[in-house]
XYZ file of C-alpha atoms in Angstrom:
747
model
C 176.575 194.232 -25.116
C 175.582 193.933 -21.435
C 172.144 195.539 -22.097
C 171.441 192.689 -24.515
C 172.664 189.958 -22.488
C 170.468 191.149 -19.633
C 167.348 190.533 -21.542
C 168.396 186.736 -21.977
C 166.207 184.409 -20.023
C 167.404 181.528 -17.737
C 166.409 179.190 -20.449
C 168.559 180.788 -23.059
C 171.579 181.265 -20.529
C 171.635 177.639 -19.404
C 171.233 176.567 -23.225
C 174.184 178.689 -24.141
C 176.240 177.262 -21.232
C 175.583 173.793 -22.257
C 176.670 174.361 -25.803
C 180.062 175.700 -24.272
C 180.309 172.704 -22.115
C 179.632 170.307 -24.942
C 182.261 171.818 -27.009
C 184.777 171.566 -24.189
C 183.740 167.984 -23.427
C 184.270 167.229 -27.267
C 187.714 168.719 -26.987
C 187.162 171.202 -29.964
C 187.713 174.905 -29.958
C 184.689 176.200 -31.934
C 180.899 176.686 -31.007
C 179.088 175.766 -34.116
C 175.294 175.986 -34.828
C 174.818 172.118 -34.377
C 176.056 172.424 -30.742
C 173.394 175.292 -30.253
C 170.740 172.886 -31.683
C 171.880 170.042 -29.203
C 171.908 172.638 -26.266
C 168.208 173.778 -27.122
C 166.992 170.052 -27.178
C 168.586 169.565 -23.830
C 167.050 172.491 -22.332
C 163.795 170.838 -21.201
C 160.521 172.755 -20.662
C 161.628 175.499 -22.959
C 159.771 176.573 -25.898
C 162.568 175.650 -28.446
C 162.832 172.124 -26.881
C 159.173 171.503 -27.192
C 159.094 172.621 -30.824
C 161.839 170.564 -31.886
C 160.498 167.524 -30.240
C 157.081 168.110 -31.947
C 159.096 168.479 -35.221
C 160.419 164.874 -34.771
C 164.115 165.787 -33.654
C 165.281 163.152 -31.516
C 168.183 163.207 -29.010
C 169.572 159.875 -29.783
C 169.719 160.662 -33.449
C 171.607 164.162 -32.673
C 174.112 162.493 -30.192
C 174.857 160.049 -33.028
C 175.478 162.856 -35.699
C 177.467 164.941 -33.219
C 179.724 161.752 -32.678
C 180.491 161.643 -36.305
C 181.235 165.197 -36.442
C 183.435 165.200 -33.379
C 185.588 162.380 -35.009
C 187.485 165.153 -36.788
C 188.963 166.824 -33.850
C 190.339 170.064 -33.588
C 192.940 171.153 -31.123
C 191.408 171.254 -27.707
C 190.959 174.521 -25.892
C 189.592 175.685 -22.515
C 187.824 178.988 -24.020
C 186.049 177.818 -27.176
C 185.161 180.350 -29.989
C 182.052 181.313 -31.667
C 181.725 180.457 -35.319
C 180.891 182.958 -37.701
C 177.563 181.197 -38.231
C 176.990 181.221 -34.509
C 177.566 184.898 -34.323
C 175.130 185.549 -36.915
C 172.569 183.165 -35.444
C 172.835 185.186 -32.195
C 172.390 188.300 -33.999
C 169.307 187.004 -35.706
C 167.885 186.185 -32.170
C 168.294 189.628 -31.039
C 166.671 191.085 -34.084
C 163.672 188.615 -34.042
C 163.008 189.512 -30.379
C 163.153 193.228 -31.520
C 160.996 192.660 -34.193
C 158.256 191.244 -32.114
C 158.754 194.015 -29.735
C 159.530 191.391 -27.044
C 161.291 192.549 -23.944
C 163.394 189.392 -23.443
C 165.524 187.200 -25.624
C 164.685 183.309 -25.151
C 165.295 179.775 -26.815
C 162.524 180.404 -29.436
C 164.411 183.561 -30.760
C 167.766 181.399 -30.826
C 165.888 178.892 -32.845
C 164.492 181.212 -35.134
C 167.889 182.509 -35.803
C 169.182 178.939 -36.764
C 166.266 178.276 -39.055
C 167.051 181.904 -40.624
C 170.719 181.242 -41.271
C 170.056 177.536 -42.093
C 173.477 176.196 -41.545
C 174.689 173.288 -43.998
C 175.236 170.944 -40.989
C 171.661 171.325 -39.535
C 170.133 171.184 -42.830
C 171.972 168.095 -43.591
C 170.915 166.565 -39.933
C 167.189 167.451 -40.597
C 167.239 165.999 -44.025
C 168.836 162.631 -42.792
C 166.351 162.402 -39.899
C 163.332 163.175 -41.965
C 162.658 166.455 -39.999
C 160.475 169.012 -41.861
C 161.936 172.446 -41.569
C 159.283 174.340 -43.196
C 156.657 172.636 -40.473
C 159.076 173.740 -37.835
C 159.280 177.351 -39.180
C 155.450 177.455 -39.330
C 155.150 176.283 -35.679
C 157.860 178.566 -34.618
C 156.102 181.621 -36.297
C 152.823 181.039 -34.686
C 154.334 180.556 -31.251
C 156.290 183.810 -31.594
C 153.104 185.215 -32.516
C 151.418 184.152 -29.254
C 154.366 184.377 -26.954
C 154.064 188.005 -26.047
C 152.054 190.318 -28.523
C 151.342 190.791 -32.154
C 153.825 192.818 -34.210
C 152.649 196.317 -34.536
C 154.843 197.337 -37.620
C 154.385 195.755 -41.022
C 158.117 196.435 -42.185
C 159.498 193.630 -40.434
C 163.286 192.839 -40.913
C 163.878 191.897 -44.728
C 166.093 189.063 -43.819
C 163.419 187.526 -41.494
C 162.240 185.406 -44.526
C 160.568 182.644 -42.704
C 158.186 185.162 -41.185
C 157.031 186.198 -44.720
C 156.369 182.818 -45.814
C 152.740 182.742 -44.913
C 150.747 185.804 -45.568
C 147.567 184.080 -44.334
C 149.190 184.099 -40.727
C 150.269 187.698 -40.750
C 148.185 189.418 -38.185
C 148.785 193.239 -37.935
C 146.277 194.229 -35.069
C 145.980 192.721 -31.616
C 142.342 193.405 -31.925
C 141.725 191.055 -34.636
C 143.734 188.287 -32.800
C 142.649 188.782 -29.193
C 139.183 189.891 -29.914
C 135.958 189.005 -31.858
C 134.015 191.806 -33.902
C 130.418 191.311 -32.673
C 129.391 193.781 -35.205
C 130.784 191.821 -38.269
C 127.948 190.993 -40.851
C 129.255 187.581 -41.301
C 129.454 186.746 -37.550
C 125.876 188.145 -36.972
C 124.466 185.904 -39.837
C 124.758 182.840 -37.493
C 123.548 184.598 -34.458
C 120.197 184.248 -32.745
C 118.293 187.681 -32.682
C 118.133 189.310 -29.407
C 114.546 190.004 -28.290
C 113.528 192.873 -25.875
C 115.940 194.489 -23.350
C 115.208 197.895 -24.812
C 115.554 199.500 -21.416
C 118.976 198.150 -20.659
C 120.302 198.552 -23.956
C 119.163 202.319 -24.103
C 120.761 202.657 -20.732
C 124.061 201.102 -22.051
C 123.946 203.842 -25.135
C 123.560 206.633 -22.671
C 126.547 205.606 -20.755
C 128.621 205.178 -23.776
C 127.848 208.653 -24.747
C 129.350 210.202 -21.633
C 132.704 212.132 -21.995
C 134.016 210.367 -18.906
C 133.065 207.339 -16.842
C 131.610 206.031 -19.923
C 131.885 202.371 -19.262
C 128.763 200.375 -18.315
C 129.051 197.214 -16.459
C 126.000 194.652 -16.612
C 125.626 192.936 -13.268
C 122.835 190.163 -12.864
C 122.297 186.419 -11.907
C 123.673 183.809 -14.406
C 121.459 183.385 -17.238
C 119.425 186.620 -17.113
C 120.988 187.732 -20.467
C 123.729 190.274 -19.712
C 125.880 188.917 -22.715
C 122.599 188.955 -24.900
C 122.125 192.633 -24.109
C 125.865 193.314 -25.781
C 124.812 191.054 -28.616
C 121.588 193.133 -29.192
C 123.715 196.491 -29.057
C 125.780 194.834 -31.666
C 122.931 193.893 -33.776
C 121.398 197.360 -33.601
C 124.794 199.259 -34.541
C 125.023 196.801 -37.490
C 121.503 197.825 -38.648
C 122.218 201.589 -38.069
C 119.409 201.713 -35.389
C 121.474 203.875 -33.149
C 122.165 207.149 -34.296
C 124.875 207.907 -31.730
C 126.872 204.668 -32.436
C 126.589 204.490 -36.155
C 129.861 203.124 -37.687
C 131.076 201.898 -34.016
C 132.404 198.423 -33.616
C 132.062 196.130 -30.686
C 134.851 193.974 -29.834
C 134.652 190.963 -27.382
C 137.854 190.399 -25.638
C 139.101 186.691 -25.355
C 140.987 187.312 -22.179
C 142.272 183.573 -22.184
C 144.245 184.029 -25.448
C 145.486 187.446 -24.324
C 147.274 185.636 -21.375
C 148.414 182.597 -23.318
C 152.097 182.570 -23.694
C 152.824 185.515 -21.386
C 155.247 183.598 -18.945
C 157.836 186.294 -18.549
C 157.503 189.620 -16.629
C 156.469 192.597 -18.897
C 155.195 190.283 -21.581
C 151.424 190.548 -20.723
C 151.524 194.240 -20.125
C 153.094 194.775 -23.519
C 150.485 192.787 -25.238
C 147.494 194.269 -23.432
C 149.081 197.939 -23.890
C 148.919 197.215 -27.329
C 145.342 196.459 -27.245
C 144.821 199.556 -25.485
C 146.738 201.678 -28.089
C 144.805 200.220 -30.904
C 141.264 200.983 -29.212
C 142.666 204.503 -28.329
C 143.438 204.947 -32.154
C 140.030 203.672 -33.245
C 137.722 206.022 -31.483
C 134.582 204.203 -32.691
C 135.522 201.038 -31.013
C 133.956 199.531 -27.878
C 135.639 196.741 -25.873
C 133.411 194.100 -24.146
C 134.708 192.163 -21.558
C 132.584 189.243 -20.513
C 133.370 188.102 -16.837
C 134.838 191.339 -15.997
C 135.794 190.109 -12.595
C 138.558 188.007 -14.252
C 140.533 191.008 -15.040
C 141.581 191.310 -11.505
C 144.769 189.539 -11.131
C 144.955 188.319 -14.519
C 148.301 188.301 -16.163
C 150.213 189.432 -13.052
C 153.445 187.665 -13.021
C 156.463 188.253 -10.603
C 155.220 191.593 -9.338
C 153.915 192.685 -12.634
C 150.692 194.574 -13.095
C 147.159 192.784 -13.655
C 144.832 193.532 -16.442
C 142.682 195.745 -14.027
C 145.571 198.352 -13.277
C 146.840 198.540 -16.721
C 143.092 199.319 -17.959
C 142.595 201.913 -15.160
C 144.445 204.860 -16.496
C 142.904 204.647 -19.954
C 139.391 204.077 -18.595
C 139.605 207.068 -16.324
C 140.693 209.477 -18.927
C 137.808 208.257 -21.172
C 140.285 207.029 -23.841
C 138.689 203.859 -24.454
C 135.057 202.636 -23.872
C 134.496 199.320 -22.055
C 131.387 197.282 -21.507
C 131.673 194.736 -18.635
C 129.468 191.782 -17.575
C 129.498 189.788 -14.286
C 127.355 188.597 -11.576
C 126.325 190.120 -8.246
C 128.540 187.946 -6.317
C 131.718 188.539 -8.489
C 130.938 192.310 -8.695
C 130.746 192.580 -4.849
C 133.809 190.407 -4.481
C 136.012 191.797 -6.950
C 135.027 194.916 -8.318
C 133.486 196.774 -5.477
C 136.506 195.895 -3.375
C 138.611 197.881 -5.710
C 137.359 201.322 -5.217
C 139.427 202.835 -8.074
C 137.954 200.118 -10.442
C 134.679 200.559 -9.392
C 134.635 203.996 -10.167
C 135.653 203.621 -13.636
C 132.229 201.834 -14.278
C 128.632 202.595 -14.325
C 126.546 199.842 -12.860
C 123.427 198.354 -14.741
C 121.486 195.907 -12.861
C 120.017 193.297 -15.161
C 116.851 191.635 -13.498
C 115.339 188.187 -14.435
C 112.746 188.811 -17.061
C 109.057 188.046 -16.173
C 107.304 184.989 -17.670
C 105.612 187.291 -20.127
C 108.910 188.917 -21.298
C 110.451 185.198 -21.479
C 107.515 184.171 -23.791
C 108.289 187.105 -26.192
C 111.876 186.295 -26.211
C 111.237 182.532 -26.860
C 108.845 183.586 -29.595
C 111.380 185.721 -31.265
C 114.040 183.124 -31.337
C 112.053 179.775 -31.809
C 112.410 180.340 -35.674
C 116.257 180.426 -35.374
C 116.368 177.145 -33.300
C 113.673 175.486 -35.282
C 115.835 176.267 -38.276
C 118.922 174.754 -36.649
C 117.241 171.618 -35.550
C 114.905 171.278 -38.695
C 111.753 171.454 -36.392
C 108.782 173.832 -35.733
C 107.946 174.986 -32.245
C 104.030 176.003 -31.834
C 102.997 178.688 -29.641
C 101.390 176.148 -27.342
C 104.658 174.334 -26.867
C 106.317 177.732 -25.987
C 103.774 178.214 -23.170
C 104.429 174.548 -22.162
C 108.181 174.949 -22.184
C 107.621 177.972 -19.887
C 105.579 176.229 -17.586
C 108.116 173.337 -17.195
C 111.137 175.680 -16.916
C 109.220 177.613 -14.040
C 108.442 174.387 -12.388
C 111.332 172.138 -12.600
C 114.144 174.520 -12.570
C 113.564 176.965 -9.761
C 117.258 177.664 -9.171
C 117.802 178.733 -12.619
C 116.791 181.972 -14.345
C 114.762 183.153 -17.060
C 115.319 183.216 -20.205
C 118.265 180.877 -20.081
C 116.518 178.029 -18.511
C 113.634 178.098 -21.140
C 116.001 178.682 -23.999
C 117.971 175.487 -22.684
C 114.880 173.441 -22.778
C 114.004 174.642 -26.319
C 117.299 173.938 -27.549
C 117.426 170.328 -25.783
C 114.018 169.596 -27.347
C 115.134 170.248 -30.861
C 118.375 168.222 -30.597
C 116.452 165.376 -29.090
C 113.794 165.527 -31.911
C 116.552 165.606 -34.626
C 118.362 162.470 -33.070
C 115.361 160.524 -33.326
C 115.202 157.735 -36.057
C 111.743 159.077 -37.427
C 111.540 162.563 -39.100
C 109.854 164.945 -36.661
C 108.664 168.077 -38.029
C 106.582 169.589 -35.457
C 107.136 169.535 -31.614
C 104.727 167.888 -29.405
C 104.160 167.786 -25.673
C 105.065 164.146 -25.495
C 108.197 164.820 -27.332
C 108.988 167.512 -24.806
C 108.247 165.308 -21.889
C 110.540 162.659 -23.390
C 113.382 165.127 -24.064
C 113.011 166.715 -20.617
C 113.150 163.313 -18.909
C 116.228 162.162 -20.613
C 118.165 165.419 -19.868
C 117.220 165.776 -16.211
C 116.323 162.260 -14.979
C 112.950 163.409 -13.855
C 110.372 160.561 -14.724
C 108.069 161.161 -17.622
C 105.168 160.581 -15.173
C 106.119 163.401 -12.879
C 106.592 165.694 -15.642
C 103.123 164.786 -17.103
C 101.469 165.771 -13.888
C 99.718 169.105 -13.783
C 99.794 170.580 -10.413
C 96.272 172.045 -10.797
C 95.006 168.034 -11.075
C 97.345 166.948 -7.987
C 95.834 169.899 -5.958
C 92.247 168.745 -6.844
C 92.792 165.375 -5.662
C 95.258 166.201 -2.800
C 92.911 166.182 0.271
C 91.266 162.932 -0.643
C 94.493 161.228 -1.216
C 95.863 162.512 1.982
C 92.965 161.700 4.245
C 93.023 158.144 2.701
C 96.427 157.729 4.200
C 96.436 159.748 7.288
C 93.306 159.202 9.418
C 91.741 161.289 11.800
C 93.564 164.586 10.743
C 91.120 165.969 8.232
C 91.105 169.624 9.576
C 94.835 169.846 9.479
C 94.796 168.238 5.827
C 92.268 170.841 4.715
C 94.329 173.600 6.029
C 97.500 172.303 4.388
C 95.775 171.727 1.090
C 94.523 175.254 1.268
C 97.850 176.999 1.808
C 99.198 174.780 -1.108
C 96.269 175.952 -3.503
C 97.048 179.384 -2.208
C 100.730 179.314 -3.279
C 99.814 177.891 -6.438
C 97.530 180.559 -7.369
C 100.265 183.099 -6.763
C 98.596 184.746 -3.762
C 101.173 183.832 -1.439
C 104.669 185.436 -1.151
C 106.402 183.737 -4.373
C 109.971 184.241 -2.791
C 109.164 182.036 0.209
C 108.838 178.299 0.189
C 105.726 177.010 -1.208
C 104.398 176.542 2.189
C 105.677 176.048 5.736
C 104.234 174.301 8.599
C 104.789 173.145 12.357
C 103.314 169.997 13.200
C 102.532 169.563 16.935
C 101.311 166.717 18.826
C 102.064 163.633 20.843
C 104.031 160.711 19.524
C 102.397 158.432 17.071
C 99.641 160.743 15.735
C 100.799 160.911 12.212
C 103.119 164.154 11.980
C 105.922 162.475 10.117
C 103.611 160.135 8.231
C 101.564 163.100 6.941
C 104.856 164.834 5.614
C 105.779 161.691 3.806
C 102.333 161.472 2.142
C 102.474 165.190 0.964
C 105.707 164.483 -0.490
C 104.662 161.262 -2.246
C 101.412 162.772 -3.453
C 102.359 166.308 -4.334
C 105.801 165.780 -5.760
C 106.114 162.162 -6.627
C 109.611 162.587 -7.710
C 112.522 160.206 -7.452
C 113.554 161.786 -4.035
C 110.401 163.794 -2.927
C 111.333 163.995 0.913
C 114.516 165.017 2.847
C 114.026 163.974 6.435
C 116.537 165.715 8.730
C 116.480 164.002 12.306
C 117.270 167.040 14.465
C 118.845 164.790 17.285
C 121.850 164.844 14.930
C 122.141 168.371 15.241
C 122.289 169.110 18.685
C 125.694 170.681 18.522
C 126.906 173.973 16.619
C 129.482 172.144 14.578
C 126.773 169.884 13.211
C 125.296 172.755 11.543
C 127.991 172.535 8.904
C 126.428 169.233 7.439
C 123.848 170.923 6.033
C 125.256 173.799 4.058
C 128.802 172.771 4.410
C 132.000 173.958 6.269
C 133.615 177.218 5.663
C 136.552 177.158 3.392
C 139.770 176.064 5.277
C 137.877 174.024 7.734
C 137.555 170.256 8.261
C 134.881 168.830 5.740
C 134.852 171.745 3.347
C 134.611 169.423 0.405
C 132.464 166.997 1.937
C 128.937 166.117 1.079
C 126.303 168.687 2.331
C 123.009 167.101 3.314
C 120.558 170.155 2.839
C 122.462 171.982 0.152
C 123.220 168.984 -2.118
C 119.361 167.740 -1.848
C 117.886 171.218 -2.619
C 120.257 171.908 -5.507
C 119.478 168.477 -7.008
C 115.701 168.049 -5.998
C 114.231 171.493 -5.682
C 110.847 170.091 -5.616
C 110.557 168.166 -2.215
C 109.464 168.210 1.281
C 112.175 169.193 3.756
C 111.323 167.678 6.990
C 112.983 168.999 10.151
C 112.010 166.112 12.475
C 111.753 166.810 16.237
C 112.904 170.600 15.979
C 113.045 170.986 19.429
C 116.221 168.929 19.612
C 118.121 171.042 17.154
C 121.007 173.826 18.044
C 119.800 177.310 17.929
C 121.987 177.792 14.776
C 119.462 175.497 12.921
C 116.887 177.889 14.167
C 118.578 180.884 12.775
C 119.158 178.843 9.570
C 115.215 178.335 9.318
C 114.495 182.240 10.082
C 116.387 182.817 6.677
C 114.694 179.985 4.646
C 111.348 180.756 5.828
C 111.653 184.653 5.390
C 113.622 184.760 2.152
C 113.193 181.484 0.558
C 116.749 181.074 -0.151
C 120.034 180.692 1.505
C 123.711 180.552 0.613
C 125.890 177.532 1.144
C 129.488 177.401 2.400
C 130.758 178.098 -1.093
C 128.608 180.958 -1.403
C 126.029 179.549 -3.841
C 122.405 180.550 -3.589
C 120.020 177.654 -2.754
C 116.460 178.380 -3.746
C 113.484 176.918 -1.408
C 110.798 178.447 -3.779
C 109.477 174.987 -4.861
C 110.066 173.305 -1.549
C 107.617 172.647 1.284
C 109.174 173.265 4.699
C 107.659 171.163 7.519
C 108.866 171.072 11.101
C 107.707 168.553 13.640
C 107.696 168.800 17.559
C 106.452 166.748 20.458
C 106.405 169.879 22.801
C 103.652 169.954 25.173
C 103.394 166.159 25.539
C 102.243 166.623 29.276
C 99.292 168.961 28.041
C 98.280 166.330 25.504
C 98.305 163.544 28.107
C 96.130 165.605 30.396
C 93.874 166.582 27.815
C 92.755 169.644 29.826
C 94.091 172.061 27.214
C 91.933 170.802 24.537
C 94.320 170.792 21.716
C 91.850 170.340 19.130
C 90.390 173.660 18.197
C 91.926 176.846 16.572
C 90.628 178.904 19.568
C 92.485 176.761 21.814
C 95.546 177.023 19.789
C 95.637 180.738 20.091
C 95.441 180.766 23.839
C 98.464 182.193 25.631
C 99.093 178.923 27.579
C 99.768 176.883 24.303
C 101.872 179.715 22.667
C 103.872 179.540 25.778
C 104.464 175.942 25.559
C 105.770 176.255 21.857
C 107.869 179.415 22.711
C 109.702 177.228 25.245
C 111.330 175.477 22.305
C 110.823 177.934 19.294
C 111.594 181.658 19.124
C 108.446 183.694 18.338
C 110.049 185.121 15.166
C 110.261 181.740 13.823
C 106.859 180.681 14.534
C 105.573 183.907 13.038
C 107.019 182.889 9.671
C 105.305 179.707 9.461
C 102.137 179.371 7.400
C 100.345 177.465 10.074
C 100.750 175.519 13.217
C 98.988 172.386 12.994
C 98.186 170.750 16.286
C 97.436 166.873 15.647
C 94.479 165.310 17.839
C 94.972 162.375 19.986
C 93.762 159.266 18.259
C 90.600 157.622 19.509
C 90.129 153.959 19.458
C 87.993 153.697 16.335
C 90.896 155.428 14.422
C 93.528 153.246 15.923
C 91.436 150.191 14.875
C 91.278 151.520 11.246
C 95.118 151.990 11.378
C 95.636 148.601 12.668
C 93.423 147.126 9.972
C 95.488 149.259 7.368
C 98.890 147.933 8.694
C 97.417 144.382 8.739
C 96.351 144.784 4.947
C 99.938 145.881 4.281
C 101.394 142.997 6.120
C 99.264 140.200 4.319
C 100.270 141.774 0.870
C 103.821 141.562 1.818
C 103.637 137.938 2.993
C 101.607 137.199 -0.092
C 104.622 137.759 -2.198
C 106.294 135.267 -0.113
C 103.816 132.380 -1.429
C 101.490 132.511 1.758
C 97.899 133.683 1.622
C 97.163 134.825 5.061
C 93.722 135.883 6.412
C 93.047 137.945 9.649
C 89.890 137.557 11.602
C 87.672 140.470 11.954
C 88.462 141.224 15.900
C 92.204 140.977 15.593
C 92.542 144.837 14.940
C 90.527 145.584 18.164
C 92.609 143.224 20.068
C 96.024 144.643 18.863
C 94.541 148.091 20.061
C 93.740 146.650 23.476
C 97.415 145.292 23.806
C 99.105 148.483 22.555
C 100.060 151.640 24.638
C 97.486 154.364 23.367
C 99.849 156.995 24.367
C 102.159 155.678 21.528
C 99.306 156.221 19.042
C 100.229 154.388 15.723
C 103.763 153.473 16.854
C 102.077 151.352 19.663
C 100.085 149.585 16.832
C 103.521 149.014 14.944
C 104.983 147.486 18.162
C 102.054 145.248 18.884
C 102.138 143.734 15.467
C 105.908 143.089 15.498
C 105.514 141.392 18.849
C 102.557 139.220 18.519
C 101.377 138.857 14.974
C 104.764 138.734 12.927
C 106.141 135.682 15.024
C 102.940 133.580 14.097
C 103.480 134.549 10.323
C 107.143 133.822 10.532
C 106.288 130.146 11.770
C 103.780 129.826 8.851
C 106.451 130.963 6.279
C 108.971 128.568 7.426
C 106.381 125.845 7.036
C 105.077 127.098 3.803
C 106.105 124.107 2.033
C 103.253 122.474 3.795
C 101.024 125.388 4.460
C 99.689 127.584 1.506
C 96.901 129.222 3.401
C 96.565 130.380 7.093
C 94.346 132.289 9.267
C 95.070 134.189 12.384
C 92.329 134.485 15.097
C 92.038 135.850 18.514
C 92.031 133.584 21.639
C 92.207 134.963 25.349
C 93.414 138.313 24.127
C 96.003 136.477 22.203
C 96.621 135.390 18.653
C 96.686 131.899 17.351
C 97.356 130.190 13.983
C 94.621 128.101 12.317
């Protein structure tokens, strides 16, 4: 008896104690089944209480019913007895737990005993309060099946009639409940065919054929097709294409359902052990665990073993065969850190397929997706989808990103009002724009066309820096042609020169002309990153530090807008930690944020600006205008005072901006005056500028400030005059500004 009561859970012990207390408080001698029912309902958070509430049993109704029953008082006693029905119910509870091979006895087992015995008073109460006993029995049966493990023995207790009422819910094998048979012909009818990956599938078959350590684990980036390899293996087994695996079955484990309901110590181990026993008894079975790293720590409770430690012995002895799949990060964090677990598996690296391989994959699956959406994908559309996926989603992997676009297009087309049979480029653009928020104009733009006109566009907006613009366009064309290292950013430059010569402006114009996105430029003012702790603003603070969950300026921008210019303005003011960050970005083209997620700069342009060597520019003795002078030791020394040599060597080009001559400054002044007149025209005032105004503005400006000096002069001398005209615009509709004695007057 003591051995049985030791299996009682705290919920059950408390419920039994409450039933005794209720009998004593009611001044009765005997514990009847109705008292047990009341105690179960009162035991909040227990499984039995939740089932009773779901079935419609209300505490108020039960209290009223008990009050009527206790009107017929027995002689009071301090030690209540158990009625015969109550004893039978307790016995049934023990039998139910044993029949399900549970290592504990809890409230759900006691409720099962009540429903099996069906005492008259409870049957009467359920009928009176419209509680459907059959529904309650069915819910309890399903709960017991999920609570720990699926029953092994088909010959259950004969008196457990409620568990034999619904044959459709009888599940004899844990594999049928906790895993999906990927080789099932009905399942495969709705699956997309797996194209390619012959080498990886062959390697999986080789490892599965080993006597020991016959457990392959597929490791690769998200979206490269690890799970698809297992699907492809199952498809080939079904077609009898693999002689060594004929008649085999591949079961995909549902770890979440395996863990569900295992709230007590020993329950998860029992369930998983049953699964292992079934796999051991079925030699031609292969278990597939997607996200293999999740078995580490899964199911452990109150000091019990986790799934990984339960599986290790069976894997080591070769009693079961298992295929795992996980990412590089998770493999390193969870699998490699456990040497015993790592030895059980043979690692297979799954690389991202090339563009050509992905084209073959899309050609193979387009019919399946076309049939699902009721559309047709042409070969030209497949090529277009590949180009868009490569250009707009550099942070994702082939083939997943291309298949996502294919699926998105089909769904978008099906939801249109008009019938669409064939997918067109315009439809692809509309669908992708809706899904990503990228403007249709941006998607339509072909990089080749942009590069063809880029030099003209930049020279029109940034004056007197033609040689630098030619070099920049050359590097961008080289990157687009695939001649540059594809892992690095598209291009990287250091803009050096005095203030006001157009360094930041050129970066802005490159972003606008080349990318033309919603946010084509991220400008990082390095004066805000002078201290080491400020570096965390870019990639995020490490876990546990202040600001861990705050917005990360660089990481968030690159993740959301990978096609953009990243401008590190006045790099000489940045902390050395920022320089270390740039070393990795420029060399590898990627970096990890504080959360460990990879950020790709493969579609970004990185630009640094610096005012280094201002004295040399002002003296003019160094002649910072030619490549020959740029290579001189004196100039390199000036730059190395602020930048480490290894950082400069990683840049595609160091662009030294020429000082602006008077003629260029006059052109800039005219350009800015045109912009000003256009703005005030929108205010209802038509303003004309005399031809000599630009020259006068240049005379009044500090030439060493370059274009910024022009801005300052216009703000100080021209805008006040226009402001007066705008205020008086009710009387004045047009005005002319002229020069007078090196000043400006309004006519």
